[in-house]
Coordinates of C-alpha atoms in Angstrom, one line a residue:
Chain A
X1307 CA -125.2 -69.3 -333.9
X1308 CA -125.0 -72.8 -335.1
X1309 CA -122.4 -74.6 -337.1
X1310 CA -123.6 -76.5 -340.2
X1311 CA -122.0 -79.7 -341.5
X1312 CA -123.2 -81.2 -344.2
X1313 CA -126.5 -81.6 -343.0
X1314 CA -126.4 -81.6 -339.8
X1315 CA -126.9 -78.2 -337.6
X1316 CA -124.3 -79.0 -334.9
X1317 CA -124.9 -77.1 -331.3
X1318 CA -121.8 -75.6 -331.5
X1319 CA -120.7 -71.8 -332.5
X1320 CA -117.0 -70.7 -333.8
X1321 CA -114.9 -74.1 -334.3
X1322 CA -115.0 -75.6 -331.1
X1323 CA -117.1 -74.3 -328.2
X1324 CA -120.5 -76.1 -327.7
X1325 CA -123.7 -74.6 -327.2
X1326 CA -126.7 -75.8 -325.2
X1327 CA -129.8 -74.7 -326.7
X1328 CA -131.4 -75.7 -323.6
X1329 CA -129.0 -74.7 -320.9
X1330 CA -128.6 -77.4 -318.4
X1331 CA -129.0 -76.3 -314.7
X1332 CA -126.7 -76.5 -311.9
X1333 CA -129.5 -77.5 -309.6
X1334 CA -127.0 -77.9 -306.7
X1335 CA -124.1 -78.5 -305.6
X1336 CA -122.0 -78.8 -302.6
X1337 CA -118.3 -78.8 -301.3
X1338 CA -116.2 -80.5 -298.3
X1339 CA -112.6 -78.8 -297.5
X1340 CA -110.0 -80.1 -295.4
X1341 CA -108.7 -77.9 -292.4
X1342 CA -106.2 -75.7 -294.2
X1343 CA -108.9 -75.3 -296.7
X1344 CA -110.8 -74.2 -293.7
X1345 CA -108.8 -72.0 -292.8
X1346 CA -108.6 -70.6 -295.9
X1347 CA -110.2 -67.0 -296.9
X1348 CA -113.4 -69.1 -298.5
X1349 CA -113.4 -71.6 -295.7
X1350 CA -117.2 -70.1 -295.0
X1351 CA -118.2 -71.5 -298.4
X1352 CA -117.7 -75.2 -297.9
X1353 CA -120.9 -77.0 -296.4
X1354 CA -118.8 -79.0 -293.8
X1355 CA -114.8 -79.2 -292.7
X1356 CA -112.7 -82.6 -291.9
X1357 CA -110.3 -81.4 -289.3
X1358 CA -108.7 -84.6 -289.4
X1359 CA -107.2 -85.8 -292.9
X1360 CA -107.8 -89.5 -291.9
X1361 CA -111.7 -88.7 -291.6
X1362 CA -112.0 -91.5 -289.0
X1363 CA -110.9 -94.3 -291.9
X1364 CA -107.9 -96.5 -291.6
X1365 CA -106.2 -94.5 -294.7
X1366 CA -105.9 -91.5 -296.3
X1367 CA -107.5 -92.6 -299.8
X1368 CA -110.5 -94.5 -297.8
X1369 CA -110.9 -91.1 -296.2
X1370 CA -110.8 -89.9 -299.4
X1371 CA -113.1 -91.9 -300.8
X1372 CA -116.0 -91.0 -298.0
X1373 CA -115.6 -87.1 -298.6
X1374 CA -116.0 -87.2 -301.9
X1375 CA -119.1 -90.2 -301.3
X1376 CA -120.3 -87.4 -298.6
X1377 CA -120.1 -84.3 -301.5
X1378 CA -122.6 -86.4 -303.9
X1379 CA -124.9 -87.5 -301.5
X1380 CA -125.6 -83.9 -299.8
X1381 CA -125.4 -82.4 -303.2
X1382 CA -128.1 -84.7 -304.5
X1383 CA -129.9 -84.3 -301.3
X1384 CA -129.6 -80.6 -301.6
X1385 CA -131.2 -80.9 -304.8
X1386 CA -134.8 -82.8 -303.3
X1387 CA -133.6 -85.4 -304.8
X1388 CA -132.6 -89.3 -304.4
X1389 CA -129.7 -91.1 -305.9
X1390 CA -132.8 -93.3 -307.8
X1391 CA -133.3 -90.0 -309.9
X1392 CA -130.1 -89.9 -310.7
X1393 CA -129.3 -91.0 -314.4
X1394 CA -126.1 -91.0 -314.6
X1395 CA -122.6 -90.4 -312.0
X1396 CA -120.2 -88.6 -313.5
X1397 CA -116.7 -88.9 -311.3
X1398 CA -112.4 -88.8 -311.8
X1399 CA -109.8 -88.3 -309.3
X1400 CA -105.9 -88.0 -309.2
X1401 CA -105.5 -91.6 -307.5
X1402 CA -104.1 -94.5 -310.0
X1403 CA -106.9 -95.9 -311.7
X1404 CA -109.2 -93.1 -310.7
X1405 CA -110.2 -95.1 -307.4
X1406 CA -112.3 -92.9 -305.3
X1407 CA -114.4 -92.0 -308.0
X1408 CA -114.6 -95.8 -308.8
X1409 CA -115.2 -96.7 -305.2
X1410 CA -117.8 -94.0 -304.6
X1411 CA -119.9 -95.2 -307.4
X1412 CA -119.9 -98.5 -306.0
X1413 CA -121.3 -97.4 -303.3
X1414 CA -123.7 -95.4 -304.9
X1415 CA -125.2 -97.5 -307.4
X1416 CA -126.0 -95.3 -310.5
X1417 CA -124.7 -96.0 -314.0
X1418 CA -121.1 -94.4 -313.8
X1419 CA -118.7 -93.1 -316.4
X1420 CA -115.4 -92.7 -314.5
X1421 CA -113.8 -89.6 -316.5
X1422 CA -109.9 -88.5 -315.9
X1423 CA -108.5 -85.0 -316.9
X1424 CA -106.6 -84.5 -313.7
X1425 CA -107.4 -81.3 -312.2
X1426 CA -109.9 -80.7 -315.0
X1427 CA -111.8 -83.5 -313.7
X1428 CA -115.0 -81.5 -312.7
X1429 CA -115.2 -79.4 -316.1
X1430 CA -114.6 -81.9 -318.1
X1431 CA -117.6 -83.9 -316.2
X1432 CA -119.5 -81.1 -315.8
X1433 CA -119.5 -80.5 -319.9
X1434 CA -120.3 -84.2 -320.6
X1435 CA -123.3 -84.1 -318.0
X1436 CA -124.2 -80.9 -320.1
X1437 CA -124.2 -82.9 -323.2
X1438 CA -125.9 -85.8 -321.8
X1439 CA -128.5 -83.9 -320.9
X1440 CA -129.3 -81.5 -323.7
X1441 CA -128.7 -84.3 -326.1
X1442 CA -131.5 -85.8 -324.1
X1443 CA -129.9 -88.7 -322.9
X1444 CA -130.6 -87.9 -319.1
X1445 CA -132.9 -85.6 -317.2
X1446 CA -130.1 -85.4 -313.8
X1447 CA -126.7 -86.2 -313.8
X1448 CA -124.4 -86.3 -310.5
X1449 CA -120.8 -85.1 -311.4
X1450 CA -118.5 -85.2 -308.6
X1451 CA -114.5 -84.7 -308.3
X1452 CA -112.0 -84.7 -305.6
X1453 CA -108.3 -84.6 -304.4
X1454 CA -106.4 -85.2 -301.4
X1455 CA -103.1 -83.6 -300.2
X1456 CA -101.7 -86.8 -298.3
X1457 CA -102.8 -89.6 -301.1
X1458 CA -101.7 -87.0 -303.8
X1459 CA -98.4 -86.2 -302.0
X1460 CA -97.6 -90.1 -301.7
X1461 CA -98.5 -91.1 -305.4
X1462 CA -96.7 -88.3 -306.9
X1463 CA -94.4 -86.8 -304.7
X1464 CA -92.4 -88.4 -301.3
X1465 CA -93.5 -89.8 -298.3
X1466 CA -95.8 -87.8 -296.2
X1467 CA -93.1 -87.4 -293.3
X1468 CA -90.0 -87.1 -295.1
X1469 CA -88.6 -83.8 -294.6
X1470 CA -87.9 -82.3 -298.1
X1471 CA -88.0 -78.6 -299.5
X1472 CA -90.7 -77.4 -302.0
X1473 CA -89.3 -74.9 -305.0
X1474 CA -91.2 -71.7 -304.7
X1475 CA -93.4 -72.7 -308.0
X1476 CA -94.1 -75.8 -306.0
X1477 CA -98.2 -76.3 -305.4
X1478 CA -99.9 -77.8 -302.8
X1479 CA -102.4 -80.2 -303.5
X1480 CA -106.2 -79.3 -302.3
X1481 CA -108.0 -82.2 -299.8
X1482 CA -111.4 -81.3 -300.9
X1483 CA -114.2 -82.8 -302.5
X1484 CA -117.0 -81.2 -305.1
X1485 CA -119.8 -82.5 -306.6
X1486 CA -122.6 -81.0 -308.1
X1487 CA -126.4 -81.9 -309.5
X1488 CA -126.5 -81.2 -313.3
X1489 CA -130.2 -81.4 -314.7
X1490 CA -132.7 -80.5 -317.4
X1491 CA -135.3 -78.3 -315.6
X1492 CA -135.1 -76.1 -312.3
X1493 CA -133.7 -73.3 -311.1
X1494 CA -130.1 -72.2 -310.9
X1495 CA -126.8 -71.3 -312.5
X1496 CA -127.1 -72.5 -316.2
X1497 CA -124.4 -74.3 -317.9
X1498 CA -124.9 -72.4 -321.7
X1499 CA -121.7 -73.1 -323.4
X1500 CA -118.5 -76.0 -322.9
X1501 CA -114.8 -75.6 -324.8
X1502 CA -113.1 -78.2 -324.4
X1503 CA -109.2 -78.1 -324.7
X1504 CA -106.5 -79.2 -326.6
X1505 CA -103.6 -81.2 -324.8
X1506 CA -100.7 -78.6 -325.1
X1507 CA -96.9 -79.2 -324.0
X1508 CA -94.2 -76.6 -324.2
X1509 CA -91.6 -79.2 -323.1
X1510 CA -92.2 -78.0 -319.3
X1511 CA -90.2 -80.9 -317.3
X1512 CA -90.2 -80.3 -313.2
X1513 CA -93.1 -82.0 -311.5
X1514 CA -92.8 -78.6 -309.2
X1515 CA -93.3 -76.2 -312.1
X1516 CA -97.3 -77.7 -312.6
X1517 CA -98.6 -73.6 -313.2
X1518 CA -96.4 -73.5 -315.9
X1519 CA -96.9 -76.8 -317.2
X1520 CA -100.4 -75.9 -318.0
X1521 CA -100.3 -72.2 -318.3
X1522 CA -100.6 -72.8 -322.2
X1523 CA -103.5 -74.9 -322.3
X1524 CA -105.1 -72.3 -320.4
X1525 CA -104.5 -69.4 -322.2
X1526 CA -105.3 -71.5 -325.7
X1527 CA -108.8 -72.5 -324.3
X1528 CA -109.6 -68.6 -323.3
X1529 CA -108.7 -67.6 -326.8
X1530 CA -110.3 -70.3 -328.6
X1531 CA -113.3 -70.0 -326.4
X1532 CA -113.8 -65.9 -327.2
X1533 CA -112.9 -66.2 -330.8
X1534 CA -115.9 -68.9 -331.0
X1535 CA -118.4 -67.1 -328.8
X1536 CA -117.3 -63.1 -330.1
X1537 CA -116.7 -61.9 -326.9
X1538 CA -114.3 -60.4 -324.5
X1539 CA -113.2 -60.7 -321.5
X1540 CA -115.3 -57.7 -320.6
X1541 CA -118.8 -60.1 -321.5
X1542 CA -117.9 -61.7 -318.2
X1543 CA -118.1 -61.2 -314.8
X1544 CA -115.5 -63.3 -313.7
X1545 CA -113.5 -65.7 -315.7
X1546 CA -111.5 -68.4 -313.3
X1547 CA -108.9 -71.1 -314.4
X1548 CA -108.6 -74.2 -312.0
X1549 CA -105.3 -74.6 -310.4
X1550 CA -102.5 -73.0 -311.4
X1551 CA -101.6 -70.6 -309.4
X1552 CA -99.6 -67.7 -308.9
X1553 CA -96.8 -68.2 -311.4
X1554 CA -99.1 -70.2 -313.9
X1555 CA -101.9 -67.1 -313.5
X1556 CA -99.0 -64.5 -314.4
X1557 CA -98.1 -66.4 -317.4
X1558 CA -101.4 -67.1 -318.5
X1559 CA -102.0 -62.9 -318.3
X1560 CA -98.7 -62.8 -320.6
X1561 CA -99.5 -65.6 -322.8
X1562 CA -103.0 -63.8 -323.7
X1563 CA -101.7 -60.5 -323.6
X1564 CA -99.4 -61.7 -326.0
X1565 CA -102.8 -63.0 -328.4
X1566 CA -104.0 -59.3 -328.0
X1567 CA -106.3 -60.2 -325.4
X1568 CA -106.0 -58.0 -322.2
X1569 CA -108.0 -59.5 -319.2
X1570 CA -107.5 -56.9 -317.1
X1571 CA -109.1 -57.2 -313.5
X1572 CA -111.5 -60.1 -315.4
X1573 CA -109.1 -63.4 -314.7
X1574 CA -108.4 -65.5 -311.2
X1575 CA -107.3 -68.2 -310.6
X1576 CA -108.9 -71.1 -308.2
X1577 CA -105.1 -72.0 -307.1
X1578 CA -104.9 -68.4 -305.8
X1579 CA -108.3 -68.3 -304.1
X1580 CA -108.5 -70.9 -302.5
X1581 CA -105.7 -70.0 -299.9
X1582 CA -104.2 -67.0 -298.3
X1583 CA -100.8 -66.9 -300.0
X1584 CA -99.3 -64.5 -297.2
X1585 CA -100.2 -66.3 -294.4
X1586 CA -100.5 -69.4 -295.5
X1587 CA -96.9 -69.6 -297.0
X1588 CA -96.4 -73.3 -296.5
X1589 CA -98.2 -73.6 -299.7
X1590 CA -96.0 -72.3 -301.7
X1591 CA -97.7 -70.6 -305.2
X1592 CA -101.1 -72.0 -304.0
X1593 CA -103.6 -74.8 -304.5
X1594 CA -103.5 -77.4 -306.9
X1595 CA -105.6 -80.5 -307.1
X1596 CA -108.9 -81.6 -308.9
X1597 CA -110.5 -80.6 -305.2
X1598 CA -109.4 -76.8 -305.9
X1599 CA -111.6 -75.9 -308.7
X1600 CA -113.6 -79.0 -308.0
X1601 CA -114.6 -77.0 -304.7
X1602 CA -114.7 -73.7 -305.4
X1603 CA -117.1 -74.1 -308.2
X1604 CA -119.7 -76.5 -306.0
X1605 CA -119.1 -74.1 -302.8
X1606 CA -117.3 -70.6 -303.6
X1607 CA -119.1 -69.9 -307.1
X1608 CA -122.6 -71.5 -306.9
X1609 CA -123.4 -69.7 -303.6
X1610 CA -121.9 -66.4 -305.2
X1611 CA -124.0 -66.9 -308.2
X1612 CA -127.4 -67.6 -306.4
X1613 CA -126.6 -64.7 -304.3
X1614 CA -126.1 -61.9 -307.0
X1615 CA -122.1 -61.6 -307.5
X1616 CA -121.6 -62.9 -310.7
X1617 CA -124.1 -63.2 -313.4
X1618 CA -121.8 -65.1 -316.1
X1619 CA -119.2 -66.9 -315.5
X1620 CA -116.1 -68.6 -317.7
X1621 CA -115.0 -71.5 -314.8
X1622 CA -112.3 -73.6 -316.1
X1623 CA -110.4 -76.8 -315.3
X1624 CA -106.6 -77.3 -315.7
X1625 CA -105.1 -80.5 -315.8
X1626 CA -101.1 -81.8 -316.0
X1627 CA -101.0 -84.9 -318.5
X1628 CA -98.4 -86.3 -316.7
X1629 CA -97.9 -89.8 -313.8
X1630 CA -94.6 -90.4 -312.0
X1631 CA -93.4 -92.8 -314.4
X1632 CA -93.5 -90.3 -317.2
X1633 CA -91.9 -87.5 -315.6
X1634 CA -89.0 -90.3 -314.7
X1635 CA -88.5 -91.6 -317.8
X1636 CA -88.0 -88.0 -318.9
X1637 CA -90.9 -86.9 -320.6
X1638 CA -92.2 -83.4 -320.4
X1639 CA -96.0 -82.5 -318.9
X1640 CA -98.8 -81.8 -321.5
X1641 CA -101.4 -79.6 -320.0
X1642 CA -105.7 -79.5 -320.8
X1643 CA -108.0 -76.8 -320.0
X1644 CA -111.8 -77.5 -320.2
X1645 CA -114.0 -74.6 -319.7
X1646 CA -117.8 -73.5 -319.3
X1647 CA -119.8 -70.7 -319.2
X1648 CA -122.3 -70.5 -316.4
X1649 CA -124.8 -68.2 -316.1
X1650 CA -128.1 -67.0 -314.5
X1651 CA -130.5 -66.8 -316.2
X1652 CA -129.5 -67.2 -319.7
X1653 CA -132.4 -66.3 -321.6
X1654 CA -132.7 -62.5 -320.6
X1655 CA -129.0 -61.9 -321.0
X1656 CA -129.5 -63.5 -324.5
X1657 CA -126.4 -65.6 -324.8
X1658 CA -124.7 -65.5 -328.5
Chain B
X724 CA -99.8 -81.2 -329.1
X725 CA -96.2 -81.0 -329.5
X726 CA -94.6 -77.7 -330.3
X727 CA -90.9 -76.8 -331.6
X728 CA -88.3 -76.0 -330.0
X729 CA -88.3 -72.8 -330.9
X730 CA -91.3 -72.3 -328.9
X731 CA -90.2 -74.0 -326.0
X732 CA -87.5 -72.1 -325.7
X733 CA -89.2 -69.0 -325.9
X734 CA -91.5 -70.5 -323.7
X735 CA -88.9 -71.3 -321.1
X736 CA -87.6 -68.1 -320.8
X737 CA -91.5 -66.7 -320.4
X738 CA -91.6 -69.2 -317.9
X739 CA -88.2 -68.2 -315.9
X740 CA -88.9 -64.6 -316.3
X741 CA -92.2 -65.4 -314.5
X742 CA -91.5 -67.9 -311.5
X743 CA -90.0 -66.1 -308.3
X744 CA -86.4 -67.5 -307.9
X745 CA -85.3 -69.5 -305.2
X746 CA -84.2 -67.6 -302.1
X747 CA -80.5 -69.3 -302.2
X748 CA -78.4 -67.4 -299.8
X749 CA -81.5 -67.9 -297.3
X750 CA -81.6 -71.4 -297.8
X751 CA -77.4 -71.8 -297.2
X752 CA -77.4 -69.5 -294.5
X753 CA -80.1 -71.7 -292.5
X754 CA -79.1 -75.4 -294.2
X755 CA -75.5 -74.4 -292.7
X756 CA -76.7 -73.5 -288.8
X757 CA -79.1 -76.0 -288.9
X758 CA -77.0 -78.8 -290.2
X759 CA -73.7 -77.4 -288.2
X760 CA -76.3 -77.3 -284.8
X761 CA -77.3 -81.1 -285.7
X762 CA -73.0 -82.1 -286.3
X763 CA -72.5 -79.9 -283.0
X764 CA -75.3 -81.8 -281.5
X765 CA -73.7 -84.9 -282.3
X766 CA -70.0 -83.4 -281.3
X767 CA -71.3 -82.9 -277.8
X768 CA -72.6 -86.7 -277.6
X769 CA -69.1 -88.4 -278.5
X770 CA -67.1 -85.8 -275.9
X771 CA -69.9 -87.0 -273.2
X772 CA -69.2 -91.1 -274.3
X773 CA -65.7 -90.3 -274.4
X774 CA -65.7 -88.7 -270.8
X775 CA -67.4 -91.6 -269.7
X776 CA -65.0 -94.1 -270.5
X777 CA -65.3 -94.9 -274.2
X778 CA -63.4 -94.8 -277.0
X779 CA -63.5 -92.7 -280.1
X780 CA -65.2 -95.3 -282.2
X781 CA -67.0 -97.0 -279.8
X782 CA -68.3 -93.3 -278.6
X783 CA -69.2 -92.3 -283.0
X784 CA -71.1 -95.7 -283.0
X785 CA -73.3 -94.4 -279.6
X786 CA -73.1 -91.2 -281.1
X787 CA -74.9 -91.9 -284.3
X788 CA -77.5 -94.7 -282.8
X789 CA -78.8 -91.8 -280.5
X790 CA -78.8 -89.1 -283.9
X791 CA -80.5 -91.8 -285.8
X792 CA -83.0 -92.8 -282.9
X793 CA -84.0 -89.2 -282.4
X794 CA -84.4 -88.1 -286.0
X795 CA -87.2 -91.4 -286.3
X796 CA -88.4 -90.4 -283.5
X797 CA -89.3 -86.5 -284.7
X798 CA -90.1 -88.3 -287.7
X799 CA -93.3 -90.4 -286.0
X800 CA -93.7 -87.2 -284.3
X801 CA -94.2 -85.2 -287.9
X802 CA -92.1 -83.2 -286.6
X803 CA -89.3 -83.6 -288.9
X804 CA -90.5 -83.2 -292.3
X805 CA -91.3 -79.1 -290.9
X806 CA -87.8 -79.1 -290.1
X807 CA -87.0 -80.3 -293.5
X808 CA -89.0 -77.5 -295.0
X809 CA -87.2 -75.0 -293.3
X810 CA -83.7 -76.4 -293.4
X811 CA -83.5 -78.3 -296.8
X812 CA -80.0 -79.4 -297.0
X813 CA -79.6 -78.9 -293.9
X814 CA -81.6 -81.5 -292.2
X815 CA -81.1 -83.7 -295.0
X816 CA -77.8 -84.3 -295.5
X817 CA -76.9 -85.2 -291.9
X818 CA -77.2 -88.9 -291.1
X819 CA -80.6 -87.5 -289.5
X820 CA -82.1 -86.9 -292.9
X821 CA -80.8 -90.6 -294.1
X822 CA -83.1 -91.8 -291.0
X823 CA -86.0 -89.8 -291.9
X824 CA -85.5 -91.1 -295.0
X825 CA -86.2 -94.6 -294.0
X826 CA -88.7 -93.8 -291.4
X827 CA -91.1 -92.0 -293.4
X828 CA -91.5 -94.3 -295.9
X829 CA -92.3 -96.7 -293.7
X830 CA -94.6 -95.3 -291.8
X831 CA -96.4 -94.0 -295.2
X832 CA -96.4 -97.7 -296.3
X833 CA -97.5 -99.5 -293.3
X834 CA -101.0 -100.0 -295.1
X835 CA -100.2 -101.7 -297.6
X836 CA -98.8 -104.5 -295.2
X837 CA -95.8 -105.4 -293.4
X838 CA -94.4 -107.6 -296.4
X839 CA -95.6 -105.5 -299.6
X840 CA -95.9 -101.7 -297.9
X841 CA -93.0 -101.6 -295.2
X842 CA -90.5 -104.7 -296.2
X843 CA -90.8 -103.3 -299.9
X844 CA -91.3 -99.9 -299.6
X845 CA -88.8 -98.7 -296.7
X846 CA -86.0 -98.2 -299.2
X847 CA -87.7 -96.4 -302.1
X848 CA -85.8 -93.1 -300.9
X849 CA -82.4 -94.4 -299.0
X850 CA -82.6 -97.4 -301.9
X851 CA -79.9 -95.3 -304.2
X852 CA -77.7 -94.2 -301.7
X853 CA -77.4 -97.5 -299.9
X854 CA -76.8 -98.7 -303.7
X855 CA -74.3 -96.5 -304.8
X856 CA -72.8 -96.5 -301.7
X857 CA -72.0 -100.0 -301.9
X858 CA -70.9 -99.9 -304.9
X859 CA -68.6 -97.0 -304.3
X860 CA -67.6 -98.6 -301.3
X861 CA -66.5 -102.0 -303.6
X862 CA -64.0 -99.8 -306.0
X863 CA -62.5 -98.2 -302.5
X864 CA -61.9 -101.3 -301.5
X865 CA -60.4 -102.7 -304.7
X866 CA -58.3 -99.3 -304.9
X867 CA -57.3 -100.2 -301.5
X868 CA -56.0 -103.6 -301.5
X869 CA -54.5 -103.2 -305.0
X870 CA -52.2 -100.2 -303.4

């Protein structure tokens, strides 16, 4: 169950996963979507829908900026709570210098540790808050992530309006925003165990090819995380990697297939989900974006898990290492996967 | 971590046996009608300066102003990067494309100010070709008057 060192009983099983010995609670959580998120088949599952991608603000990343302000404060609210009970805000983005999260906190005015691992933003903060709190260093913690397609698209890509072709493996970035209320005591989804990944490159170059950029560190962090934990895929109800969709989720499958473990019907991805890939064929191989898993896990998951669907669940966040001055001075993307277990009501299923 | 190239390679191939290919003939069967309908367009604008009086080069000049005015035009509209999406090539090769080129980043950096955003900004896509071009153009030249 636990790892000694020396001395110390560290919380952790196998080499790497963490263990809570007092599962934090996802207490709430909450999720905006942008239109084509909408319109998406779990459009139902976000608490409110910005038609316009300007929000009303003069730009795209201050209209960033207020749906991801929006997501903390209704998740916080949906939690009883006010932002004074809030210990600590927990926030990264895609923008240079993580600024919406940056700018939210200003605005929100709780001690804020600005965290970047891309599109595993809301894993990775998610963990942390886990630690943070079962270390006892805070009794609620606020961890919020978002992305949006227009300020993504400019940063990383071409102008908004210039009229260029996407490459079938191509991804469309996510405008959505999720945060969620991590805390000590209540009821809710439980947060039990945290893997956090290794940076992995397989020398993947195109900035259009992201799934298969990060593929690798995906499939590592699923092995690493069942070999510490002694389970299969079979132990969980659903287990769903962030954003790398349909050409990133088949190689995943063949990467872990090719480690001897065969997930069967047991694997997603968010990328996948999170839009119809028939109809909605402007998107290419799916989603991408820290908004992807960043939402589904505050709307999609949380509301499936209180209602009955899932009981244990391996949610996991995929980031590509890379900015547009790397990929032009010709370096390949490295890719990170952080994953967590959440489950219901931890105690009677007896977690290892 | 860094792995070997052994492993990318075998990587790559995972990777290219995975990813759906690009639909090729589809995209030059449409890049060529819609690029050939945007040069036919622009074919039927020089016969209609030239039947009203102009000549050939003063009717290309007209010609091209009006191709160029309409493509920034569909490009405020946001109508143009959808055709670029379906065309490719097609649309972007024409002196249409070079527009929208131009256009779209400066529309895109209009909030960062007129000076830093726009002024800057405008030729971050058309920058290489108005470059190269140039410098191209310069050897022509020298080509030229040394023959």
């Amino acid at each position: 169950m636990a790892v000694l060192r020396g001395d110390h009983v560290l919380k952790r099983v196998g080499n790497s996963t963490i263990y809570f010995q007092n599962p934090p609670v996802i207490l709430s959580s909450a999720a905006i979507g942008g239109k084509k998120e909408g319109e998406g088949p779990l459009g139902k599952d976000f608490d409110l829908i910005i038609d316009d991608s300007l929000y009303g603000e003069k730009s795209w990343e201050k209209a960033e900026c207020k749906m991801l302000k929006e997501a903390a404060q209704l998740a916080v609210n949906k939690a009883g709570l006010t932002l004074d009970d809030i210990d600590y805000f927990l926030a990264g983005d895609l923008l240079n210098q993580i600024i919406t999260a940056n700018f939210t906190a200003r605005d929100l005015e709780i001690p804020f540790i600005g965290i970047y691992g891309a599109c595993s933003t809301i894993m990775e903060g998610t963990a942390l808050a886990s630690i943070l709190i079962d270390g006892g260093f805070a009794q609620n913690v606020l961890v919020a992530t978002s992305s949006h397609h227009q300020t993504a698209e400019r940063q990383y890509r071409a102008p908004n309006e210039q009229g260029v072709k996407h490459k079938p493996t191509a991804q469309w970035t996510v405008t959505a925003a999720g945060a969620a209320v991590i805390s000590r005591e209540g009821n809710g989804p439980c947060v039990t165990h945290a893997t956090f990944g290794r940076v992995i490159d397989l020398g993947i170059m195109a900035p259009d090819d992201m799934g298969a950029a990060m593929a690798p560190a995906a499939a590592d962090t699923i092995a690493r995380h069942l070999n510490d934990t002694q389970r299969t895929p079979g132990d969980y109800d659903l287990m769903c990697s962030g954003d790398l969709a349909s050409v990133g989720k088949g190689i995943v499958e063949t990467l872990l297939e090719q480690k001897g473990i065969n997930v069967g019907n047991k694997y997603t991805d968010g990328g996948v989900l999170i839009y119809d890939l028939e109809t909605q064929n402007e998107v290419m191989a799916g989603g991408s974006g820290c908004g992807c898993i960043g939402s589904l896990m505050c709307g999609h998951f949380m509301k499936e898990m209180k209602k009955g669907t899932y009981q244990r669940l391996l949610l996991m966040g995929t980031g590509a290492l890379l900015s547009p001055t790397s990929s032009l001075q010709g370096e390949s993307i490295p890719g990170v996967a952080h994953a967590i277990t959440v489950e219901m009501n931890p105690g009677k299923q007896g977690g290892s | 971590m860094l792995s070997s190239n052994r492993e990318k390679k075998q990587y790559q191939q995972l990777v290219e046996q995975k990813s759906p290919k690009t639909p090729l003939f589809r995209n030059m069967v449409v890049a060529f009608i819609v690029g050939g309908l945007i040069c036919i367009l622009g074919q039927i604008l020089i016969n209609y300066f030239i039947d009203r009086g102009m000549n050939l080069q003063d009717a290309r000049g007209a010609e091209t102003v009006i191709l160029v005015f309409l493509a920034a035009l569909f490009t405020g509209l946001g109508w143009y990067d959808r055709l670029g999406e379906f065309a490719g090539a097609g649309s972007i090769v024409p002196i249409t494309g070079f527009a929208n080129s131009i256009v779209s980043p400066a529309m895109e950096f209009k909030r960062e100010g007129y000076v830093l955003g726009v002024g800057a900004r405008m030729f971050t896509v058309a920058g290489p070709v108005l470059v190269y071009g140039t410098v191209i153009s310069f050897f022509v030249g020298v080509i030229t008057w040394l023959f």
